[in-house]
Coordinates of C-alpha atoms and ligand atoms in Angstrom, one line a residue:
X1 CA 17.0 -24.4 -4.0
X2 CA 13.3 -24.1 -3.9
X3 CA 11.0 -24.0 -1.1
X4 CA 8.2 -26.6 -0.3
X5 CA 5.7 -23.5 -1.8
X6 CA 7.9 -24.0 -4.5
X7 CA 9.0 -20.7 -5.0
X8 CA 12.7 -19.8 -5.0
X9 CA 13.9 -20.1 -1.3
X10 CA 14.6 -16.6 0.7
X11 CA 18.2 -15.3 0.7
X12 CA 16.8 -12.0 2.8
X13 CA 13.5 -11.8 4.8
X14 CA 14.2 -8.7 7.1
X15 CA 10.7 -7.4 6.2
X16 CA 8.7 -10.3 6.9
X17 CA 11.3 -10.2 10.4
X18 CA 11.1 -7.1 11.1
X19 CA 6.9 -7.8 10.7
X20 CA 6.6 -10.4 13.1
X21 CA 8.5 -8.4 15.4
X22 CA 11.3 -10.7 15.0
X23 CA 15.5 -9.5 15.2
X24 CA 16.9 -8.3 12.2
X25 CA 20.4 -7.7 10.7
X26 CA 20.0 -4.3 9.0
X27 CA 16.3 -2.5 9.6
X28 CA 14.6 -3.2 6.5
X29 CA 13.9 -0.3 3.9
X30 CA 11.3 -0.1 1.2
X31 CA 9.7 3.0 -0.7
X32 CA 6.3 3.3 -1.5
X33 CA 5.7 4.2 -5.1
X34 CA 9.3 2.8 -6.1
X35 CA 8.1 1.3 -8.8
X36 CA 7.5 4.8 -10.7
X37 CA 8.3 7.8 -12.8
X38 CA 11.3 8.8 -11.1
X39 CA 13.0 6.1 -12.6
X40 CA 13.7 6.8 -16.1
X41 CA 13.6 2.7 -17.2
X42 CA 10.2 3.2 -15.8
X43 CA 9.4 5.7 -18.3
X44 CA 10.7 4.5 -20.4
X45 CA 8.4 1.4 -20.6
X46 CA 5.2 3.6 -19.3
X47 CA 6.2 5.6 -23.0
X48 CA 5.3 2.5 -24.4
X49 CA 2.0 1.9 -23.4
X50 CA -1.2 2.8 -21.2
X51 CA -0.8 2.6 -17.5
X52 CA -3.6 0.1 -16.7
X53 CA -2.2 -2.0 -20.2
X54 CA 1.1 -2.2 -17.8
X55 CA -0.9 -3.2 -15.3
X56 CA -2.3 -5.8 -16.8
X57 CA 0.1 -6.9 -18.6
X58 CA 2.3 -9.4 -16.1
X59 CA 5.5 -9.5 -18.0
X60 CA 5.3 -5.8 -18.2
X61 CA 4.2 -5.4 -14.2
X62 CA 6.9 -8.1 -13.2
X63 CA 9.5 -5.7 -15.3
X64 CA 8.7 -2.7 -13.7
X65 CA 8.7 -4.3 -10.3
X66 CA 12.4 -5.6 -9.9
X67 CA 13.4 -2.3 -11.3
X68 CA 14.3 -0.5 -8.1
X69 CA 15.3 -3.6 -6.9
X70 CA 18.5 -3.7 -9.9
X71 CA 19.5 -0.3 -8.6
X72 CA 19.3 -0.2 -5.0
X73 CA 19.6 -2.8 -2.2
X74 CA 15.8 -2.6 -1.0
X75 CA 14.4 -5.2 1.2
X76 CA 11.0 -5.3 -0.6
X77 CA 9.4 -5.1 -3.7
X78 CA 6.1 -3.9 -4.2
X79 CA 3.8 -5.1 -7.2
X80 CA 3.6 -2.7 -9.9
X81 CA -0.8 -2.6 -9.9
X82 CA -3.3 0.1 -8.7
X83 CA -5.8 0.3 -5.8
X84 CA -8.1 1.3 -8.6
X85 CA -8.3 -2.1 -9.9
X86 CA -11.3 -2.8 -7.4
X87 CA -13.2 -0.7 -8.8
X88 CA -12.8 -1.6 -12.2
X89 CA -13.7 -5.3 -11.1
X90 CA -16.5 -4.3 -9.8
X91 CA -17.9 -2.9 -13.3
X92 CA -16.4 0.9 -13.4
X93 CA -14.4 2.7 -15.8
X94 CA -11.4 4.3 -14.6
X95 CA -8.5 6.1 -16.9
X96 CA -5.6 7.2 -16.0
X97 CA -5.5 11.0 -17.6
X98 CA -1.9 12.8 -18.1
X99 CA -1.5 15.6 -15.3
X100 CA -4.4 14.8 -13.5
X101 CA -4.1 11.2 -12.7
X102 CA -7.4 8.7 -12.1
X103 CA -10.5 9.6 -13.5
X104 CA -13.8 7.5 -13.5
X105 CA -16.1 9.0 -16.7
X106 CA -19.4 7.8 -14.5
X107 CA -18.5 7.5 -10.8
X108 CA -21.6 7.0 -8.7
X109 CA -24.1 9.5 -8.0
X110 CA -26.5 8.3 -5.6
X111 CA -27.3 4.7 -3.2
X112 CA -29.7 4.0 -7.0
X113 CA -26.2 3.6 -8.5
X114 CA -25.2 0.5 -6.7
X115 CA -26.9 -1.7 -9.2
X116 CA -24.6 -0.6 -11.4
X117 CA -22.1 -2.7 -9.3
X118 CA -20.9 -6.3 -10.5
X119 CA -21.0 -8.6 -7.4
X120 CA -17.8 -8.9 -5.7
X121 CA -17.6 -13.1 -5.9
X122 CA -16.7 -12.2 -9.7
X123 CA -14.1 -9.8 -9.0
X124 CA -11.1 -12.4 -8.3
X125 CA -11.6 -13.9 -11.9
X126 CA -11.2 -10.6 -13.6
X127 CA -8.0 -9.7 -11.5
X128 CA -6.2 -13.1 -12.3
X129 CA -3.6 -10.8 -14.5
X130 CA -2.5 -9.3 -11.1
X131 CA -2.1 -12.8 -9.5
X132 CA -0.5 -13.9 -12.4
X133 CA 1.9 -11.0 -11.9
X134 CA 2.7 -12.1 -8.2
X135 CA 3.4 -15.3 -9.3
X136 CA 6.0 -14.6 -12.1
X137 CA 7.8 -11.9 -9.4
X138 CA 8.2 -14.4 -7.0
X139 CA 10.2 -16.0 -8.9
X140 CA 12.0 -13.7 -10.7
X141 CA 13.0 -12.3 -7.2
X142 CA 14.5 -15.3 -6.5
X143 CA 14.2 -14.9 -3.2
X144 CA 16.5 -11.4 -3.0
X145 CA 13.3 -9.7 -1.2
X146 CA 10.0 -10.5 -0.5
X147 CA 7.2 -9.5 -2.2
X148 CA 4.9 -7.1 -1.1
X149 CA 0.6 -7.4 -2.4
X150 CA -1.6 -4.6 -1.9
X151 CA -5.5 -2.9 -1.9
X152 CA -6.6 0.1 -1.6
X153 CA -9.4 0.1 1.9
X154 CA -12.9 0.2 2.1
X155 CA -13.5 3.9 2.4
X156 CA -10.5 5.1 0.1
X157 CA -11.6 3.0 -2.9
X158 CA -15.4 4.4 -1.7
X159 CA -14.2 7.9 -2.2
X160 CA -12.7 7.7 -5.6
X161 CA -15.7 5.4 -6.8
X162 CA -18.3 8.5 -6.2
X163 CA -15.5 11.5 -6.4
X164 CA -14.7 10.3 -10.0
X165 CA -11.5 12.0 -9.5
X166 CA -8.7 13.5 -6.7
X167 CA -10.9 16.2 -4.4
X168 CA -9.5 18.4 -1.7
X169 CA -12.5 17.8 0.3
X170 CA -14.4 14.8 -0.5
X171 CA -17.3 16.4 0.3
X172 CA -19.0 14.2 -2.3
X173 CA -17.8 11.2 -0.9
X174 CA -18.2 12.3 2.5
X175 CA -22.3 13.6 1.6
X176 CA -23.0 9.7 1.6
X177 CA -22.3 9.3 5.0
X178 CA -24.6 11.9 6.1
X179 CA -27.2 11.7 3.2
X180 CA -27.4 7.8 2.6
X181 CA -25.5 5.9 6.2
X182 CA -27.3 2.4 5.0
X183 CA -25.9 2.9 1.6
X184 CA -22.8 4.0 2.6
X185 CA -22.1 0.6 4.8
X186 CA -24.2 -1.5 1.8
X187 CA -21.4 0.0 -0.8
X188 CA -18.5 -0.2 1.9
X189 CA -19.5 -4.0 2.4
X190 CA -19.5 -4.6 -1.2
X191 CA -16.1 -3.1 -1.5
X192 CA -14.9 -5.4 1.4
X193 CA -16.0 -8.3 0.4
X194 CA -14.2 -7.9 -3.4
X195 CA -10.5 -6.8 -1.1
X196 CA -10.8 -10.1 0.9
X197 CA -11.4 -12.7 -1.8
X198 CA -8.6 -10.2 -3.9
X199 CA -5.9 -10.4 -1.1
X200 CA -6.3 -13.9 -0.4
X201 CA -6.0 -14.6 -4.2
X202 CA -2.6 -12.5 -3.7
X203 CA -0.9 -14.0 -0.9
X204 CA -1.9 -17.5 -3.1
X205 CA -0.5 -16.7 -6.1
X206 CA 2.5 -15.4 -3.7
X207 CA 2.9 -12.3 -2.1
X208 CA 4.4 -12.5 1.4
X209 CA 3.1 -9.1 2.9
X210 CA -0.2 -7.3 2.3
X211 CA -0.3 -3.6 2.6
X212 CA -3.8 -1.8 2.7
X213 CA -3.7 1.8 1.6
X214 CA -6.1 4.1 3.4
X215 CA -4.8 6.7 2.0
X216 CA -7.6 9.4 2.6
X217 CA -7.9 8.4 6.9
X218 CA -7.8 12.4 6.9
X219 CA -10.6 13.3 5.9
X220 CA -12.8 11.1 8.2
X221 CA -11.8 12.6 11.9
X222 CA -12.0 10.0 14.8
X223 CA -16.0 10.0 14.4
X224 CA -16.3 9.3 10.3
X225 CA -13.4 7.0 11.1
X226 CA -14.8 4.6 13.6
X227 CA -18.2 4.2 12.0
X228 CA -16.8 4.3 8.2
X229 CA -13.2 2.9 8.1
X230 CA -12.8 1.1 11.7
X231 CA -15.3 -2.0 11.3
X232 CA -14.3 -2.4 7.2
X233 CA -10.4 -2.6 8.2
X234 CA -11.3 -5.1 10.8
X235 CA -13.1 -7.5 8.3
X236 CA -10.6 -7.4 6.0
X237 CA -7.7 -8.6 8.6
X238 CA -9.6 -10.5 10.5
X239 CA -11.0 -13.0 7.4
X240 CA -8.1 -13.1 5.3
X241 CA -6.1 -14.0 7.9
X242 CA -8.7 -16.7 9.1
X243 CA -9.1 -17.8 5.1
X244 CA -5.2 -18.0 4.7
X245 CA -4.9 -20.1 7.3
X246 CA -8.5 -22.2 6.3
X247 CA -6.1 -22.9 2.8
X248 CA -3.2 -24.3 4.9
X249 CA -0.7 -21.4 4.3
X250 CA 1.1 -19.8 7.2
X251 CA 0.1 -16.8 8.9
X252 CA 0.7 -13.7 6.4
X253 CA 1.8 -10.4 7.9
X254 CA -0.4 -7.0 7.1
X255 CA -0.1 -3.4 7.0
X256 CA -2.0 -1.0 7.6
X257 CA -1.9 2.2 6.1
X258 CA -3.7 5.1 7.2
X259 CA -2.1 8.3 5.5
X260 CA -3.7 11.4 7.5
X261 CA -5.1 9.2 9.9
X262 CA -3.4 9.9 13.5
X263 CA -6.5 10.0 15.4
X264 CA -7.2 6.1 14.2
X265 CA -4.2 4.6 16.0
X266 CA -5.0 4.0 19.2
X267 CA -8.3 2.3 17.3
X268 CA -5.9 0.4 14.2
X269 CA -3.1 -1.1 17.0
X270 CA -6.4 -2.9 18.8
X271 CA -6.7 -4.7 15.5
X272 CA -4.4 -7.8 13.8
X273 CA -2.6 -5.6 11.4
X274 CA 1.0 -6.9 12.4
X275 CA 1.8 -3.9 11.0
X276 CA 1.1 0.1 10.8
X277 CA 2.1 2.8 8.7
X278 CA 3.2 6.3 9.7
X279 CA 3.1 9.1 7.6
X280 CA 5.2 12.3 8.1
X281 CA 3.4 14.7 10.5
X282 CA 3.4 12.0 13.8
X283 CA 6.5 11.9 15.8
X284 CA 7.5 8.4 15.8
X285 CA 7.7 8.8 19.4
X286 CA 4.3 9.6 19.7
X287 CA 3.9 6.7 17.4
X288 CA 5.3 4.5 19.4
X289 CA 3.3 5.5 22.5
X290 CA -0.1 5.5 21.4
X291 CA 0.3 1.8 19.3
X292 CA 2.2 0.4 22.0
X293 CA 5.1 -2.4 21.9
X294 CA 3.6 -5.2 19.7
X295 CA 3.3 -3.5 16.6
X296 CA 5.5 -3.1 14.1
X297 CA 5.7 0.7 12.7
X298 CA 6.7 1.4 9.3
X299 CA 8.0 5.4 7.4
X300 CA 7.8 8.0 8.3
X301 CA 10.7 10.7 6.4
X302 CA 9.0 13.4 4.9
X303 CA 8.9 12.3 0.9
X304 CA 10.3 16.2 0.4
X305 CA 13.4 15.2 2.9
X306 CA 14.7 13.9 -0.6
X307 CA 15.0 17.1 -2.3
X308 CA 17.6 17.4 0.2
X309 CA 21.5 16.9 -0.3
X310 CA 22.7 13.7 0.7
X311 CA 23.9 14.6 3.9
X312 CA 21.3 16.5 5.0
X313 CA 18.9 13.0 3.8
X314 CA 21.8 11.2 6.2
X315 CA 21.4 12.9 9.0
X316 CA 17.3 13.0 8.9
X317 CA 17.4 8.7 8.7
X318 CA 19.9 8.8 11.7
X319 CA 17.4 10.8 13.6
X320 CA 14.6 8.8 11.9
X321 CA 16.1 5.6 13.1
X322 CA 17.1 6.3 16.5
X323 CA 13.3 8.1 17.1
X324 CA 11.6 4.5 16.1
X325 CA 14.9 1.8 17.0
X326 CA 15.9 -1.2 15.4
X327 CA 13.0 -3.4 16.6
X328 CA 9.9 -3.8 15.0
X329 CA 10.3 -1.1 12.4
X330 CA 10.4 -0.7 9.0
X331 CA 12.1 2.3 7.3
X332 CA 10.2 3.8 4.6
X333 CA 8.7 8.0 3.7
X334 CA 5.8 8.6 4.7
X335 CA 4.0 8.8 1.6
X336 CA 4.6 7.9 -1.8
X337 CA 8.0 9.4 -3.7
X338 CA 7.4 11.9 -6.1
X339 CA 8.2 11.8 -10.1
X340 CA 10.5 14.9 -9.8
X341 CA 12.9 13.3 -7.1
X342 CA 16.9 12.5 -7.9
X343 CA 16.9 8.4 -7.7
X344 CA 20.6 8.9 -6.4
X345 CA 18.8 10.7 -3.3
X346 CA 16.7 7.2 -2.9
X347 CA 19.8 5.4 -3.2
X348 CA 21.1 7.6 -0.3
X349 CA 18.3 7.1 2.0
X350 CA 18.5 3.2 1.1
X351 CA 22.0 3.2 2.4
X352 CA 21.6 5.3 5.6
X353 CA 18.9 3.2 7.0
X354 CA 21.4 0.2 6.9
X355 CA 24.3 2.0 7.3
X356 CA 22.8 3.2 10.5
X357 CA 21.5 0.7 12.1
X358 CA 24.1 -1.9 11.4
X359 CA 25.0 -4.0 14.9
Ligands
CP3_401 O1 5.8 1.1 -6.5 C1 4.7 1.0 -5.9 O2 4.4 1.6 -4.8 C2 3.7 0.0 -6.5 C3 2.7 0.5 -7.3 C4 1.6 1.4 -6.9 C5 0.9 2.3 -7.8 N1 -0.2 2.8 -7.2 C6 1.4 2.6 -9.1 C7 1.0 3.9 -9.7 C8 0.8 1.4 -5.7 C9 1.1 0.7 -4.4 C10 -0.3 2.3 -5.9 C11 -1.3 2.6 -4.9 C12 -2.2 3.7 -5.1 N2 -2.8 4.1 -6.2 C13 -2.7 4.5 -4.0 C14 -2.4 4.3 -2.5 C15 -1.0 4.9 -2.2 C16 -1.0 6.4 -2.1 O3 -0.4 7.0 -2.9 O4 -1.7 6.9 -1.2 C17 -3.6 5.4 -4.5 C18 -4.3 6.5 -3.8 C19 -3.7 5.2 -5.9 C20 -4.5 5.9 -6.9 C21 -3.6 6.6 -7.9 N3 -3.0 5.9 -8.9 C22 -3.4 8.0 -8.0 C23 -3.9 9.0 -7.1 C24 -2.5 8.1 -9.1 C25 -2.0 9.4 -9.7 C26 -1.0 10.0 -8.9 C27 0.3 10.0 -9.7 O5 1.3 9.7 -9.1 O6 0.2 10.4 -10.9 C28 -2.2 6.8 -9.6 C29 -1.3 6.5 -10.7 C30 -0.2 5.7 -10.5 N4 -0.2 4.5 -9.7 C31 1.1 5.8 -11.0 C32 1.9 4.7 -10.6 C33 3.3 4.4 -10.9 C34 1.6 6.9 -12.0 C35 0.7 6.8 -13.2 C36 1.5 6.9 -14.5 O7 2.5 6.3 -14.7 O8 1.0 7.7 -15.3

């Protein structure tokens, strides 16, 4: 049976519930990075070829994808792609070295730089391969779970774009904001504009959830935070939301992701993200209280909890579970799972999230 979209019609939707603060069944469980090198399949296929090849390769993403999905009864699958994509739209190299992950050979060195920088009304036709991607998921899902797009936001995608690399400070990154403000919100606008036009491209070629990473919220402090990240998160919820809707399609659910970024949700819950990520070091109780009840919350195990035996993994999601409750929350880590972890001890936390919060 096939929707009126066309796509394969849902047999389980407890994330896109569970998002819209609707009741759910089981709380839904995901993983972020579960497409990845834990999974020996996954290396398998990554042995074959370049990472960003895989990327843009749809067959190859789509494969990659449903992985997790044949081995453990997740409620989500996440498109195997990479926040770094933006960036390479936008006109910069970007490899991804052995051991020491993303590196950009010329990343920008100063506000002259952003010349360099293709106009982001261009970067939707270069990404088509990851739309493409969505598409041929969606249908291969079939409708077992829905499927999840993603960016990276403004500032993380910024601090990559000038680090070249990972830093333990951003201090290059962060110089900008000091050194250059206008250029700063002239690059973070450009960067913007490309996620917008790129997530609405995704949720038409079919993904049903879209996550934003920031994944470096801790560097910026509540001060960096409001003037650098705040107002660039807002645009991008705000106008794809409004352009989704322009285009006829119903009302897509967002996350919000800020990994480090405790201080910024009070701020992030005044926003339309329907949804918000927790990483590891906020109590979900604190969680709870400072985004108040109309937001759904999504993590929050410590990613290490999995080096633990499968008990000990057990009783940690029990806890985990009865911390957040069964409504309006998403089980997940709180960051990404690493390459050395067991998948058995994923397939454990899988089954204690439902196990526990079965009606
Ligand atoms: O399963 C999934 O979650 C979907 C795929 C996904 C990848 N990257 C695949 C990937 C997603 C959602 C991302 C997002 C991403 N990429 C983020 C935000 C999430 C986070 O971790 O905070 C960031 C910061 C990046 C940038 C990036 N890409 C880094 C820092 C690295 C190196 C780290 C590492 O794990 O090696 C990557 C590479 C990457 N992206 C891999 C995968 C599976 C491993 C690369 C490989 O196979 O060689």
């Amino acid at each position: 049976m096939a929707e009126k979209n066309g796509f394969p019609a849902m047999k389980n939707d407890r994330l896109l519930r569970a998002a819209r603060g609707e009741e759910v069944d089981v709380v839904p469980v995901w993983v972020m990075r579960q497409a990845g090198r834990y999974l020996p399949e996954f290396r398998e296929e990554r042995a074959k070829c370049d990472f960003f090849t895989m990327c843009q390769t749809p067959e190859l993403s789509c494969k990659v994808t449903l992985q997790p999905l044949k081995r453990f009864p997740l409620d989500a699958a996440i498109i195997f792609s990479d926040i770094l994509v933006i960036p390479q739209a936008l006109g910069m190299e970007v490899k991804m070295q052995p051991g020491e992950g993303p590196v950009f050979p010329a990343p920008l060195r100063g506000p002259e730089d952003l010349t360099r920088l293709s106009s982001p009304v261009d970067v939707c036709s270069k990404l088509q391969y990851v739309f493409d991607a969505l598409t041929l998921t969606r249908k291969e899902l079939q409708g077992r779970a829905p499927l999840i797009g993603f960016s990276g936001a403004p500032w993380t995608i910024m601090a990559y774009m000038i680090e070249g690399k990972g830093s333990k400070t951003m201090s290059n990154a962060k110089s900008w904001f000091y050194k250059y403000p206008d250029a700063s919100h002239q690059l973070l606008k450009i960067i913007s504009d490309a996620t917008v036009s790129y997530l609405v491209g995704q949720a038409k070629a079919g993904a049903q959830l879209l996550q934003v990473f920031e994944s470096h919220a801790e560097h910026l402090g509540p001060y960096l935070f409001r003037e650098f990240a705040l107002p660039y998160l807002k645009q991008i919820c705000d106008e794809v939301k409004e352009r989704v809707s322009q285009l006829g399609f119903e009302d897509i659910p967002m996350t919000v992701f800020p990994k480090g970024g405790h201080f910024a949700l009070k701020d992030l819950a005044a926003l339309k993200y329907d949804v918000i990520g927790i990483d590891w070091t906020v109590d979900p109780i604190l969680a709870r209280e400072l985004v108040g009840p109309n937001k759904t919350l999504q993590g929050n195990l410590d990613p290490c909890a999995l080096y633990a035996d499968k008990k000990f993994i057990n009783s940690s999601v029990k806890e985990m579970l009865d911390k957040f409750g069964r409504n309006r929350y998403i089980a997940n880590l709180g960051h990404g799972i690493y390459p050395d972890m067991d998948p058995e001890h994923l397939a454990a936390f899988v089954e204690a999230v439902h196990e526990h919060s079965k009606k």
